[in-house]
PDB file of C-alpha atoms in Angstrom:
ATOM      1  CA  UNK A  25      12.657   1.558  19.012  1.00 37.00           C
ATOM      2  CA  UNK A  26      13.085   0.547  15.330  1.00 45.00           C
ATOM      3  CA  UNK A  27      10.631  -2.045  14.640  1.00 50.00           C
ATOM      4  CA  UNK A  28      11.974  -5.149  12.639  1.00 53.00           C
ATOM      5  CA  UNK A  29       9.674  -4.416   9.568  1.00 51.00           C
ATOM      6  CA  UNK A  30      11.261  -0.976   9.660  1.00 51.00           C
ATOM      7  CA  UNK A  31      14.865  -2.351   9.620  1.00 51.00           C
ATOM      8  CA  UNK A  32      13.730  -4.599   6.588  1.00 54.00           C
ATOM      9  CA  UNK A  33      12.057  -2.050   4.897  1.00 51.00           C
ATOM     10  CA  UNK A  34      15.025   0.353   5.104  1.00 49.00           C
ATOM     11  CA  UNK A  35      17.257  -2.423   3.688  1.00 52.00           C
ATOM     12  CA  UNK A  36      15.085  -2.995   0.800  1.00 53.00           C
ATOM     13  CA  UNK A  37      14.287   0.585   0.294  1.00 51.00           C
ATOM     14  CA  UNK A  38      18.111   1.253  -0.222  1.00 50.00           C
ATOM     15  CA  UNK A  39      18.010  -1.617  -2.500  1.00 49.00           C
ATOM     16  CA  UNK A  40      15.243  -0.214  -4.720  1.00 50.00           C
ATOM     17  CA  UNK A  41      16.789   3.462  -4.483  1.00 45.00           C
ATOM     18  CA  UNK A  42      20.117   2.214  -5.736  1.00 52.00           C
ATOM     19  CA  UNK A  43      18.531   0.721  -8.549  1.00 64.00           C
ATOM     20  CA  UNK A  44      16.640  -2.348  -9.303  1.00 84.00           C
ATOM     21  CA  UNK A  45      18.073  -5.640 -10.757  1.00 92.00           C
ATOM     22  CA  UNK A  46      15.845  -8.562 -11.402  1.00 94.00           C
ATOM     23  CA  UNK A  47      15.861 -11.941 -13.334  1.00 97.00           C
ATOM     24  CA  UNK A  48      13.257 -12.728 -15.851  1.00 96.00           C
ATOM     25  CA  UNK A  49      12.262 -15.805 -14.047  1.00 97.00           C
ATOM     26  CA  UNK A  50      13.353 -17.783 -11.104  1.00 98.00           C
ATOM     27  CA  UNK A  51      16.714 -19.567 -12.226  1.00 98.00           C
ATOM     28  CA  UNK A  52      15.367 -22.909 -10.731  1.00 98.00           C
ATOM     29  CA  UNK A  53      12.089 -24.467  -9.274  1.00 98.00           C
ATOM     30  CA  UNK A  54      11.224 -22.706  -5.921  1.00 98.00           C
ATOM     31  CA  UNK A  55      10.963 -24.626  -2.670  1.00 98.00           C
ATOM     32  CA  UNK A  56      10.844 -24.252   1.111  1.00 98.00           C
ATOM     33  CA  UNK A  57      14.097 -24.496   2.930  1.00 98.00           C
ATOM     34  CA  UNK A  58      13.000 -26.436   6.298  1.00 97.00           C
ATOM     35  CA  UNK A  59      16.069 -24.681   7.880  1.00 97.00           C
ATOM     36  CA  UNK A  60      14.210 -21.337   7.733  1.00 96.00           C
ATOM     37  CA  UNK A  61      11.358 -22.445   9.729  1.00 96.00           C
ATOM     38  CA  UNK A  62      11.146 -20.921  13.148  1.00 95.00           C
ATOM     39  CA  UNK A  63      11.208 -17.676  14.919  1.00 94.00           C
ATOM     40  CA  UNK A  64      14.039 -15.059  13.995  1.00 92.00           C
ATOM     41  CA  UNK A  65      15.097 -12.087  15.929  1.00 88.00           C
ATOM     42  CA  UNK A  66      17.516  -9.372  14.460  1.00 81.00           C
ATOM     43  CA  UNK A  67      20.706  -9.140  16.151  1.00 79.00           C
ATOM     44  CA  UNK A  68      21.176  -6.075  18.114  1.00 67.00           C
ATOM     45  CA  UNK A  69      24.615  -5.351  16.818  1.00 61.00           C
ATOM     46  CA  UNK A  70      23.904  -6.046  13.230  1.00 56.00           C
ATOM     47  CA  UNK A  71      25.405  -3.314  11.063  1.00 50.00           C
ATOM     48  CA  UNK A  72      21.871  -2.185   9.654  1.00 48.00           C
ATOM     49  CA  UNK A  73      20.760  -1.512  13.174  1.00 45.00           C
ATOM     50  CA  UNK A  74      21.740   1.858  14.200  1.00 42.00           C
ATOM     51  CA  UNK A  75      19.247   1.963  17.042  1.00 39.00           C
ATOM     52  CA  UNK A  76      17.946  -0.731  19.464  1.00 44.00           C
ATOM     53  CA  UNK A  77      15.092  -3.045  17.988  1.00 47.00           C
ATOM     54  CA  UNK A  78      11.479  -3.252  19.592  1.00 54.00           C
ATOM     55  CA  UNK A  79      12.044  -6.021  22.124  1.00 57.00           C
ATOM     56  CA  UNK A  80       9.016  -8.170  20.706  1.00 66.00           C
ATOM     57  CA  UNK A  81       9.898  -7.779  16.991  1.00 79.00           C
ATOM     58  CA  UNK A  82      10.480 -10.904  15.176  1.00 85.00           C
ATOM     59  CA  UNK A  83       9.846 -12.805  11.773  1.00 88.00           C
ATOM     60  CA  UNK A  84       7.899 -15.996  12.152  1.00 91.00           C
ATOM     61  CA  UNK A  85       8.633 -18.525   9.262  1.00 95.00           C
ATOM     62  CA  UNK A  86       6.063 -21.458   9.013  1.00 96.00           C
ATOM     63  CA  UNK A  87       6.435 -24.852   7.598  1.00 96.00           C
ATOM     64  CA  UNK A  88       5.648 -23.649   4.109  1.00 96.00           C
ATOM     65  CA  UNK A  89       8.016 -20.769   4.380  1.00 96.00           C
ATOM     66  CA  UNK A  90       5.244 -18.222   4.739  1.00 95.00           C
ATOM     67  CA  UNK A  91       6.914 -15.366   6.699  1.00 91.00           C
ATOM     68  CA  UNK A  92       4.862 -13.054   9.164  1.00 88.00           C
ATOM     69  CA  UNK A  93       6.472  -9.742  10.334  1.00 82.00           C
ATOM     70  CA  UNK A  94       5.526  -8.951  13.998  1.00 79.00           C
ATOM     71  CA  UNK A  95       6.087  -5.304  14.998  1.00 72.00           C
ATOM     72  CA  UNK A  96       5.507  -4.409  18.652  1.00 67.00           C
ATOM     73  CA  UNK A  97       4.171  -1.159  17.523  1.00 62.00           C
ATOM     74  CA  UNK A  98       1.689  -2.431  15.211  1.00 59.00           C
ATOM     75  CA  UNK A  99      -1.292  -4.843  15.303  1.00 62.00           C
ATOM     76  CA  UNK A 100      -1.369  -6.103  11.820  1.00 65.00           C
ATOM     77  CA  UNK A 101       1.210  -8.763  10.510  1.00 67.00           C
ATOM     78  CA  UNK A 102       1.972  -8.487   6.951  1.00 69.00           C
ATOM     79  CA  UNK A 103       3.518 -11.557   5.265  1.00 81.00           C
ATOM     80  CA  UNK A 104       5.116 -12.944   2.272  1.00 88.00           C
ATOM     81  CA  UNK A 105       6.389 -16.254   0.757  1.00 92.00           C
ATOM     82  CA  UNK A 106       9.954 -16.972   1.351  1.00 95.00           C
ATOM     83  CA  UNK A 107      10.767 -19.396  -1.204  1.00 97.00           C
ATOM     84  CA  UNK A 108      13.951 -20.098  -2.877  1.00 98.00           C
ATOM     85  CA  UNK A 109      16.431 -22.653  -4.530  1.00 98.00           C
ATOM     86  CA  UNK A 110      19.958 -24.051  -4.300  1.00 98.00           C
ATOM     87  CA  UNK A 111      22.762 -24.135  -6.765  1.00 98.00           C
ATOM     88  CA  UNK A 112      26.017 -25.809  -5.838  1.00 97.00           C
ATOM     89  CA  UNK A 113      25.401 -25.492  -2.048  1.00 96.00           C
ATOM     90  CA  UNK A 114      24.551 -21.558  -2.501  1.00 97.00           C
ATOM     91  CA  UNK A 115      20.976 -20.799  -1.220  1.00 98.00           C
ATOM     92  CA  UNK A 116      19.086 -18.142  -2.729  1.00 98.00           C
ATOM     93  CA  UNK A 117      15.467 -16.469  -2.014  1.00 97.00           C
ATOM     94  CA  UNK A 118      13.510 -15.306  -4.891  1.00 97.00           C
ATOM     95  CA  UNK A 119      11.134 -12.534  -4.311  1.00 93.00           C
ATOM     96  CA  UNK A 120       8.611 -11.379  -6.982  1.00 91.00           C
ATOM     97  CA  UNK A 121       6.793  -8.207  -6.965  1.00 83.00           C
ATOM     98  CA  UNK A 122       4.004  -9.666  -4.588  1.00 81.00           C
ATOM     99  CA  UNK A 123       6.763 -10.738  -2.142  1.00 83.00           C
ATOM    100  CA  UNK A 124       8.348  -7.435  -2.316  1.00 79.00           C
ATOM    101  CA  UNK A 125       4.999  -5.492  -1.829  1.00 71.00           C
ATOM    102  CA  UNK A 126       4.571  -7.880   1.500  1.00 67.00           C
ATOM    103  CA  UNK A 127       8.111  -6.518   2.578  1.00 66.00           C
ATOM    104  CA  UNK A 128       7.177  -2.967   1.875  1.00 62.00           C
ATOM    105  CA  UNK A 129       3.901  -3.201   3.862  1.00 58.00           C
ATOM    106  CA  UNK A 130       4.355  -0.496   6.115  1.00 49.00           C
ATOM    107  CA  UNK A 131       0.942   1.336   5.803  1.00 48.00           C
ATOM    108  CA  UNK A 132       2.441   3.238   2.922  1.00 49.00           C
ATOM    109  CA  UNK A 133       1.987   2.836  -0.943  1.00 51.00           C
ATOM    110  CA  UNK A 134       4.008  -0.097  -2.064  1.00 52.00           C
ATOM    111  CA  UNK A 135       6.722   0.433  -4.391  1.00 56.00           C
ATOM    112  CA  UNK A 136       5.397   0.548  -8.074  1.00 62.00           C
ATOM    113  CA  UNK A 137       6.122  -2.437 -10.571  1.00 67.00           C
ATOM    114  CA  UNK A 138       8.885  -1.453 -12.616  1.00 64.00           C
ATOM    115  CA  UNK A 139       7.872  -0.835 -16.506  1.00 69.00           C
ATOM    116  CA  UNK A 140       8.757  -3.190 -18.763  1.00 75.00           C
ATOM    117  CA  UNK A 141       9.289  -6.110 -16.174  1.00 84.00           C
ATOM    118  CA  UNK A 142       7.622  -9.436 -17.041  1.00 91.00           C
ATOM    119  CA  UNK A 143       5.261 -10.838 -14.215  1.00 88.00           C
ATOM    120  CA  UNK A 144       7.654 -13.718 -13.628  1.00 94.00           C
ATOM    121  CA  UNK A 145      10.474 -11.346 -12.770  1.00 94.00           C
ATOM    122  CA  UNK A 146      12.145 -11.838  -9.453  1.00 95.00           C
ATOM    123  CA  UNK A 147      15.126 -10.235  -7.417  1.00 93.00           C
ATOM    124  CA  UNK A 148      17.275 -12.666  -5.501  1.00 96.00           C
ATOM    125  CA  UNK A 149      18.633 -12.498  -2.035  1.00 95.00           C
ATOM    126  CA  UNK A 150      21.495 -14.839  -1.040  1.00 96.00           C
ATOM    127  CA  UNK A 151      21.569 -16.539   2.385  1.00 96.00           C
ATOM    128  CA  UNK A 152      23.289 -19.023   4.687  1.00 96.00           C
ATOM    129  CA  UNK A 153      22.770 -20.108   8.239  1.00 96.00           C
ATOM    130  CA  UNK A 154      25.694 -20.550  10.573  1.00 92.00           C
ATOM    131  CA  UNK A 155      25.636 -21.452  14.113  1.00 89.00           C
ATOM    132  CA  UNK A 156      21.757 -20.487  14.031  1.00 90.00           C
ATOM    133  CA  UNK A 157      22.531 -17.129  12.646  1.00 92.00           C
ATOM    134  CA  UNK A 158      20.962 -16.184   9.231  1.00 93.00           C
ATOM    135  CA  UNK A 159      22.746 -13.810   7.025  1.00 92.00           C
ATOM    136  CA  UNK A 160      21.217 -12.433   4.021  1.00 91.00           C
ATOM    137  CA  UNK A 161      23.229 -10.594   1.383  1.00 91.00           C
ATOM    138  CA  UNK A 162      21.695  -8.253  -1.430  1.00 90.00           C
ATOM    139  CA  UNK A 163      22.560  -7.888  -4.923  1.00 93.00           C
ATOM    140  CA  UNK A 164      25.413  -5.145  -5.350  1.00 92.00           C
ATOM    141  CA  UNK A 165      23.183  -3.312  -7.597  1.00 90.00           C
ATOM    142  CA  UNK A 166      25.576  -0.418  -8.209  1.00 89.00           C
ATOM    143  CA  UNK A 167      28.408  -2.616  -9.104  1.00 93.00           C
ATOM    144  CA  UNK A 168      25.969  -4.580 -11.465  1.00 94.00           C
ATOM    145  CA  UNK A 169      24.864  -1.377 -12.986  1.00 91.00           C
ATOM    146  CA  UNK A 170      28.202   0.003 -13.757  1.00 92.00           C
ATOM    147  CA  UNK A 171      29.234  -3.402 -15.245  1.00 95.00           C
ATOM    148  CA  UNK A 172      26.299  -3.370 -17.548  1.00 93.00           C
ATOM    149  CA  UNK A 173      26.985   0.360 -18.694  1.00 90.00           C
ATOM    150  CA  UNK A 174      30.544  -0.742 -19.297  1.00 94.00           C
ATOM    151  CA  UNK A 175      29.814  -3.866 -21.540  1.00 94.00           C
ATOM    152  CA  UNK A 176      31.242  -6.401 -19.036  1.00 94.00           C
ATOM    153  CA  UNK A 177      27.972  -7.881 -17.911  1.00 96.00           C
ATOM    154  CA  UNK A 178      24.744  -8.343 -20.128  1.00 95.00           C
ATOM    155  CA  UNK A 179      21.485  -7.271 -18.919  1.00 95.00           C
ATOM    156  CA  UNK A 180      18.535  -5.368 -20.532  1.00 94.00           C
ATOM    157  CA  UNK A 181      18.087  -1.809 -19.200  1.00 90.00           C
ATOM    158  CA  UNK A 182      14.228  -1.540 -18.872  1.00 87.00           C
ATOM    159  CA  UNK A 183      14.554   2.132 -17.650  1.00 78.00           C
ATOM    160  CA  UNK A 184      17.299   4.497 -16.188  1.00 70.00           C
ATOM    161  CA  UNK A 185      17.578   2.286 -13.116  1.00 78.00           C
ATOM    162  CA  UNK A 186      16.360  -0.906 -13.515  1.00 86.00           C
ATOM    163  CA  UNK A 187      17.941  -3.875 -15.140  1.00 92.00           C
ATOM    164  CA  UNK A 188      16.837  -7.423 -16.120  1.00 95.00           C
ATOM    165  CA  UNK A 189      18.802 -10.551 -16.538  1.00 97.00           C
ATOM    166  CA  UNK A 190      17.179 -12.504 -19.405  1.00 97.00           C
ATOM    167  CA  UNK A 191      17.535 -16.059 -20.421  1.00 97.00           C
ATOM    168  CA  UNK A 192      16.124 -19.432 -19.587  1.00 97.00           C
ATOM    169  CA  UNK A 193      16.361 -21.041 -16.080  1.00 98.00           C
ATOM    170  CA  UNK A 194      19.714 -22.989 -17.048  1.00 98.00           C
ATOM    171  CA  UNK A 195      21.243 -19.666 -18.532  1.00 98.00           C
ATOM    172  CA  UNK A 196      20.422 -17.573 -15.355  1.00 98.00           C
ATOM    173  CA  UNK A 197      21.791 -20.457 -13.296  1.00 98.00           C
ATOM    174  CA  UNK A 198      25.058 -20.580 -15.117  1.00 98.00           C
ATOM    175  CA  UNK A 199      25.097 -16.637 -14.653  1.00 98.00           C
ATOM    176  CA  UNK A 200      25.104 -17.112 -10.738  1.00 98.00           C
ATOM    177  CA  UNK A 201      27.815 -19.767 -11.013  1.00 97.00           C
ATOM    178  CA  UNK A 202      30.119 -17.663 -13.027  1.00 97.00           C
ATOM    179  CA  UNK A 203      29.615 -14.489 -11.157  1.00 96.00           C
ATOM    180  CA  UNK A 204      29.161 -15.038  -7.312  1.00 95.00           C
ATOM    181  CA  UNK A 205      30.468 -11.255  -7.005  1.00 94.00           C
ATOM    182  CA  UNK A 206      26.865 -10.190  -7.966  1.00 96.00           C
ATOM    183  CA  UNK A 207      26.078 -10.313  -4.281  1.00 95.00           C
ATOM    184  CA  UNK A 208      27.521  -8.363  -1.406  1.00 91.00           C
ATOM    185  CA  UNK A 209      29.863 -10.392   0.765  1.00 89.00           C
ATOM    186  CA  UNK A 210      28.313 -12.016   3.735  1.00 88.00           C
ATOM    187  CA  UNK A 211      29.588 -10.125   7.018  1.00 73.00           C
ATOM    188  CA  UNK A 212      30.673  -7.505   4.262  1.00 61.00           C
ATOM    189  CA  UNK A 213      29.107  -4.054   5.520  1.00 61.00           C
ATOM    190  CA  UNK A 214      25.903  -2.595   6.446  1.00 61.00           C
ATOM    191  CA  UNK A 215      23.905  -4.216   3.634  1.00 65.00           C
ATOM    192  CA  UNK A 216      24.105  -7.716   5.321  1.00 76.00           C
ATOM    193  CA  UNK A 217      20.895  -8.455   7.310  1.00 83.00           C
ATOM    194  CA  UNK A 218      21.873 -10.714  10.371  1.00 85.00           C
ATOM    195  CA  UNK A 219      19.208 -12.550  12.634  1.00 88.00           C
ATOM    196  CA  UNK A 220      19.445 -15.250  15.030  1.00 91.00           C
ATOM    197  CA  UNK A 221      17.053 -18.254  15.666  1.00 93.00           C
ATOM    198  CA  UNK A 222      15.046 -17.443  18.904  1.00 89.00           C
ATOM    199  CA  UNK A 223      15.130 -19.997  21.775  1.00 73.00           C
ATOM    200  CA  UNK A 224      12.742 -22.765  21.777  1.00 55.00           C
ATOM    201  CA  UNK A 225      11.237 -21.024  24.981  1.00 44.00           C
ATOM    202  CA  UNK A 226      10.280 -17.931  23.254  1.00 47.00           C
ATOM    203  CA  UNK A 227       6.638 -17.871  22.288  1.00 45.00           C
ATOM    204  CA  UNK A 228       5.630 -17.745  18.736  1.00 42.00           C
TER     205      UNK A 228
END
């Protein structure tokens, strides 16, 4: 079986290996989205799931948006804060280095903090909830890196595979408004993580 945390870790590992795109700081104040509260179970037919998930795997989000990842095959439950913001009706999660380490908590060494990154740096995930299905789209890191190298998008290269969008919060918000294509499209392939809200009768 492929546990939930393995699925999420593989998703984020793909992101890190393809390159790392960060924002100098959160583009807006971070809050807890009440719509995320509850228990979420990965959809068995999601593109990222090539094998069945463990039957007891889930992500539990409390009223402060603290996430616990429950693997049927492990006794520990690593967690992270899933805080985010909204711009023009679009919702984003902002993950700093501490949150990324929580996601990568698989008993192995967490990915090192990229050199040249400020402590306030975050990476962003875009999400939406439709009919109790949560969809999470990642930054299209390959396309972003190509555009930066071509000079059609401005970001600072901190090393060979790490790029940083710099600016004041309002400038970063303008960047997101002007370039929605920075993110993979929802339902647009195997980079989109999909989860369903668990039935109320399922134990937390």
